């Protein structure tokens, strides 16, 4: 592992065009479970498969059940940025990292000070009335029992991409641009199993594709550098 860390440290020190692409594994060291690890959200027992519950049709058919699951299992208002989030924020401040592209909805990259953050799957901090479009913060979802409602009576919906919903095209296109122009692409804390997000890696055209992940992924064989382990520990150790 020492050799790989030295290599990554060298690529980071030599570059001013690094892009980071991450997933739920970036936030597990902040106490937020990921989805597909053995202790992940999708491996816990529920009446329905979680991917069914956090889908557009389930939200429409069973808003009460949807919100019970969403509030109990998808919101971590007390979670704090970990060493991975903080290291990426430092790299941006040093003018080395151009953007963070994340599948996470927890807002921890911004909480760590990152400014250019592409939230492919939205954010729990952005909520809006489905009738009058009034914007609401996370508090408005957390506070009431049951289905949160706007003063106009409409249901308040999180600005989070549910299964069966499309991603924001502008965010996707901007992410493609950052990745296709990146000198170094660091992919971390993601199983790379959900599209179109996972397909973004295909736009990388450089020769410094770095993978930092606890488990094996579909792109291990394509990466120029693979570091297995906890991303918070790894980035916290090598980023000044
Ligand atoms: N350090 C490094 N890797 C980690 C860590 C860690 N501390 N913790 C977990 N991992 C790895 C796991 O080994 C796993 O490969 O992170 C990956 C997390 O994969 P998933 O749980 O599938 O999460 P993600 O890839 O973000 O899922 C993508 O699926 O359900 C949708 O919308 C949801 O955005 C999510 C998308």
Coordinates of C-alpha atoms and ligand atoms in Angstrom, one line a residue:
X1 CA 0.0 0.0 0.0
X2 CA 2.9 2.4 0.8
X3 CA 3.9 2.5 -2.9
X4 CA 0.4 3.3 -4.0
X5 CA 0.0 6.1 -1.5
X6 CA 3.3 7.6 -2.6
X7 CA 2.2 7.4 -6.2
X8 CA -1.1 9.2 -5.4
X9 CA 0.7 11.8 -3.3
X10 CA 3.0 12.5 -6.3
X11 CA 0.1 12.8 -8.8
X12 CA -1.7 15.1 -6.4
X13 CA 1.4 17.3 -5.9
X14 CA 2.0 17.5 -9.7
X15 CA -1.6 18.4 -10.7
X16 CA -3.9 21.4 -10.7
X17 CA -6.7 19.7 -12.5
X18 CA -8.0 16.9 -10.2
X19 CA -11.7 15.9 -10.2
X20 CA -13.2 13.7 -7.5
X21 CA -16.2 11.4 -8.2
X22 CA -17.7 9.7 -5.1
X23 CA -20.5 7.8 -3.4
X24 CA -21.9 6.7 -0.1
X25 CA -18.6 5.2 1.0
X26 CA -17.3 8.7 1.4
X27 CA -19.8 9.4 4.2
X28 CA -19.6 6.0 6.1
X29 CA -16.8 7.4 8.3
X30 CA -19.3 10.2 9.3
X31 CA -21.7 7.5 10.6
X32 CA -23.9 7.4 7.5
X33 CA -24.4 3.8 6.3
X34 CA -23.9 3.1 2.6
X35 CA -26.3 1.1 0.5
X36 CA -24.8 -2.1 -0.7
X37 CA -22.1 -3.1 1.9
X38 CA -23.2 -5.9 4.3
X39 CA -24.2 -3.3 6.9
X40 CA -25.6 -1.0 4.2
X41 CA -29.2 0.2 3.9
X42 CA -30.2 -2.2 1.2
X43 CA -29.2 -5.2 3.3
X44 CA -31.5 -4.4 6.3
X45 CA -35.0 -6.1 6.5
X46 CA -38.0 -4.0 5.5
X47 CA -41.6 -4.8 4.4
X48 CA -40.5 -3.7 0.9
X49 CA -37.1 -3.6 -0.8
X50 CA -35.6 -0.1 0.0
X51 CA -35.1 0.5 -3.8
X52 CA -39.0 0.2 -4.0
X53 CA -39.6 2.5 -1.2
X54 CA -37.4 5.3 -2.5
X55 CA -39.0 5.3 -5.9
X56 CA -41.3 7.9 -7.5
X57 CA -44.3 5.5 -7.8
X58 CA -44.0 4.4 -4.1
X59 CA -43.7 8.1 -3.0
X60 CA -46.9 8.8 -4.9
X61 CA -48.8 5.7 -3.8
X62 CA -47.7 5.6 -0.1
X63 CA -46.4 9.0 1.0
X64 CA -46.8 8.1 4.7
X65 CA -44.7 4.9 4.4
X66 CA -42.2 6.8 2.1
X67 CA -41.7 9.6 4.6
X68 CA -41.4 7.1 7.5
X69 CA -38.5 5.3 5.7
X70 CA -37.0 8.6 4.4
X71 CA -36.9 10.3 7.8
X72 CA -35.7 7.2 9.7
X73 CA -33.2 5.8 7.3
X74 CA -32.1 8.6 4.9
X75 CA -31.6 11.7 7.1
X76 CA -28.6 12.2 9.3
X77 CA -28.8 15.9 10.4
X78 CA -26.1 15.4 13.1
X79 CA -23.5 13.8 10.7
X80 CA -20.3 15.8 10.4
X81 CA -17.8 15.9 7.5
X82 CA -15.0 13.3 7.9
X83 CA -11.3 13.4 6.9
X84 CA -12.2 12.6 3.3
X85 CA -14.6 15.6 2.9
X86 CA -12.1 17.9 4.6
X87 CA -9.1 16.7 2.5
X88 CA -11.1 17.3 -0.7
X89 CA -12.0 20.8 0.5
X90 CA -8.3 21.5 1.2
X91 CA -7.4 20.3 -2.3
X92 CA -9.9 22.7 -3.8
X93 CA -8.6 25.6 -1.7
X94 CA -5.0 24.8 -2.8
X95 CA -6.2 25.2 -6.4
X96 CA -5.6 21.5 -7.2
X97 CA -9.1 20.1 -7.2
X98 CA -11.6 21.5 -9.8
X99 CA -14.8 19.8 -8.6
X100 CA -16.4 17.2 -6.4
X101 CA -19.0 15.1 -8.2
X102 CA -21.1 13.2 -5.7
X103 CA -24.0 10.7 -5.7
X104 CA -24.5 11.6 -2.0
X105 CA -27.4 13.8 -0.8
X106 CA -26.0 14.6 2.7
X107 CA -24.4 17.9 1.9
X108 CA -21.2 17.0 3.8
X109 CA -18.9 18.1 1.0
X110 CA -20.3 21.7 1.3
X111 CA -20.3 21.5 5.1
X112 CA -16.5 20.7 4.8
X113 CA -16.0 23.9 2.7
X114 CA -16.1 22.5 -0.8
X115 CA -17.6 25.0 -3.2
X116 CA -17.8 23.3 -6.7
X117 CA -19.9 20.3 -5.8
X118 CA -22.1 18.5 -8.4
X119 CA -24.9 16.7 -6.5
X120 CA -26.0 14.1 -9.1
X121 CA -28.8 12.8 -6.9
X122 CA -29.8 16.0 -5.3
X123 CA -29.7 17.1 -1.6
X124 CA -31.8 16.5 1.6
X125 CA -31.3 20.2 2.3
X126 CA -33.4 21.3 -0.7
X127 CA -37.1 20.6 -0.4
X128 CA -40.1 22.2 -2.3
X129 CA -43.8 22.2 -2.3
X130 CA -45.2 20.1 -5.2
X131 CA -48.1 22.5 -5.6
X132 CA -46.7 26.0 -5.3
X133 CA -42.9 25.3 -5.5
X134 CA -42.3 27.1 -2.2
X135 CA -38.7 26.1 -1.0
X136 CA -38.2 24.5 2.4
X137 CA -35.2 23.5 4.5
X138 CA -34.5 20.1 6.1
X139 CA -36.2 21.2 9.3
X140 CA -39.6 21.5 7.5
X141 CA -39.3 17.8 6.6
X142 CA -38.0 16.5 9.9
X143 CA -40.3 18.5 12.3
X144 CA -43.8 17.2 11.5
X145 CA -44.9 13.6 12.0
X146 CA -46.2 12.0 8.8
X147 CA -46.3 13.7 5.4
X148 CA -44.8 17.3 5.5
X149 CA -47.2 19.9 4.0
X150 CA -46.7 23.4 2.7
X151 CA -48.8 26.3 4.0
X152 CA -50.7 26.0 0.7
X153 CA -51.6 22.4 1.6
X154 CA -49.3 20.8 -1.0
X155 CA -47.0 18.0 -0.1
X156 CA -43.3 19.0 0.4
X157 CA -41.0 16.8 -1.6
X158 CA -37.2 16.5 -1.1
X159 CA -35.1 17.6 -4.1
X160 CA -33.6 14.1 -4.2
X161 CA -33.5 11.9 -7.3
X162 CA -35.8 8.9 -6.5
X163 CA -35.7 5.7 -8.5
X164 CA -37.7 6.2 -11.8
X165 CA -36.8 9.9 -11.8
X166 CA -34.2 11.5 -14.1
X167 CA -31.1 13.4 -13.1
X168 CA -30.7 17.1 -13.6
X169 CA -29.3 17.4 -17.1
X170 CA -27.3 20.6 -16.5
X171 CA -25.5 18.9 -13.5
X172 CA -24.8 15.8 -15.6
X173 CA -23.4 17.8 -18.5
X174 CA -21.2 19.9 -16.2
X175 CA -19.9 16.7 -14.5
X176 CA -19.1 15.2 -18.0
X177 CA -17.2 18.4 -18.8
X178 CA -15.1 18.3 -15.6
X179 CA -14.3 14.6 -16.0
X180 CA -13.5 14.7 -19.7
X181 CA -11.0 17.6 -19.1
X182 CA -9.5 16.2 -15.8
X183 CA -5.8 15.3 -15.6
X184 CA -6.4 13.2 -12.5
X185 CA -9.7 11.5 -11.7
X186 CA -10.1 10.1 -8.2
X187 CA -13.1 7.8 -7.8
X188 CA -13.9 6.8 -4.2
X189 CA -16.4 5.2 -2.0
X190 CA -18.8 4.0 -4.7
X191 CA -19.8 0.6 -6.0
X192 CA -20.3 2.1 -9.5
X193 CA -23.5 0.1 -9.9
X194 CA -26.1 2.8 -10.5
X195 CA -26.4 4.5 -13.9
X196 CA -26.2 7.1 -15.4
X197 CA -23.9 8.3 -12.5
X198 CA -21.6 5.3 -12.8
X199 CA -21.2 5.8 -16.5
X200 CA -19.5 9.2 -15.9
X201 CA -16.2 7.5 -15.4
X202 CA -16.2 6.5 -19.1
X203 CA -15.7 10.2 -20.0
X204 CA -12.3 10.3 -18.4
X205 CA -9.6 10.5 -21.0
X206 CA -6.4 10.8 -18.9
X207 CA -4.0 8.1 -17.7
X208 CA -4.3 8.8 -14.0
X209 CA -7.6 7.1 -13.0
X210 CA -7.4 6.5 -9.2
X211 CA -9.8 4.2 -7.4
X212 CA -10.0 4.4 -3.6
X213 CA -12.6 1.9 -2.3
X214 CA -13.0 -0.7 0.4
X215 CA -14.5 -3.4 -1.9
X216 CA -13.7 -4.3 -5.4
X217 CA -15.6 -2.5 -8.2
X218 CA -16.3 -2.9 -11.9
X219 CA -13.5 -0.6 -12.8
X220 CA -10.6 -2.0 -10.7
X221 CA -9.0 -3.5 -13.8
X222 CA -9.3 -0.2 -15.7
X223 CA -7.9 2.1 -13.0
X224 CA -4.3 3.2 -13.3
X225 CA -4.0 3.1 -9.5
X226 CA -6.2 1.1 -7.0
X227 CA -6.0 1.8 -3.3
X228 CA -8.1 -0.5 -1.1
X229 CA -9.1 0.9 2.3
X230 CA -11.0 3.6 4.1
X231 CA -11.1 6.8 2.0
X232 CA -11.2 9.1 5.1
X233 CA -8.0 7.5 6.5
X234 CA -6.3 7.5 3.1
X235 CA -7.0 11.0 2.0
X236 CA -6.6 12.4 5.5
X237 CA -3.1 10.8 5.5
X238 CA -1.8 12.0 2.1
X239 CA -3.4 15.4 1.6
X240 CA -1.6 18.3 3.4
Ligands
LIG1 N1 -13.9 4.0 2.4 C1 -13.8 3.5 1.1 N2 -14.8 2.8 0.6 C2 -15.9 2.6 1.3 C3 -16.1 3.1 2.6 C4 -15.0 3.8 3.2 N3 -15.0 4.2 4.4 N4 -17.3 2.7 3.1 C5 -17.9 2.0 2.1 N5 -17.1 2.0 1.0 C6 -17.4 1.4 -0.3 C7 -18.1 0.1 -0.3 O1 -17.1 -0.9 -0.4 C8 -18.9 0.2 -1.6 O2 -18.2 -0.3 -2.7 O3 -18.3 2.4 -0.9 C9 -19.1 1.7 -1.8 C10 -20.5 2.1 -1.5 O4 -21.3 1.6 -2.6 P1 -22.9 1.8 -2.5 O5 -23.4 1.4 -1.1 O6 -23.5 1.0 -3.7 O7 -23.2 3.3 -2.6 P2 -23.1 4.2 -4.0 O8 -22.1 3.6 -4.9 O9 -23.0 5.6 -3.6 O10 -24.6 3.9 -4.5 C11 -25.0 4.7 -5.7 O11 -27.2 4.0 -5.4 O12 -29.3 3.6 -4.3 C12 -28.5 4.5 -5.1 O13 -29.0 6.8 -4.9 C13 -28.3 5.8 -4.3 O14 -26.5 7.3 -4.7 C14 -26.8 6.0 -4.4 C15 -26.4 5.1 -5.6

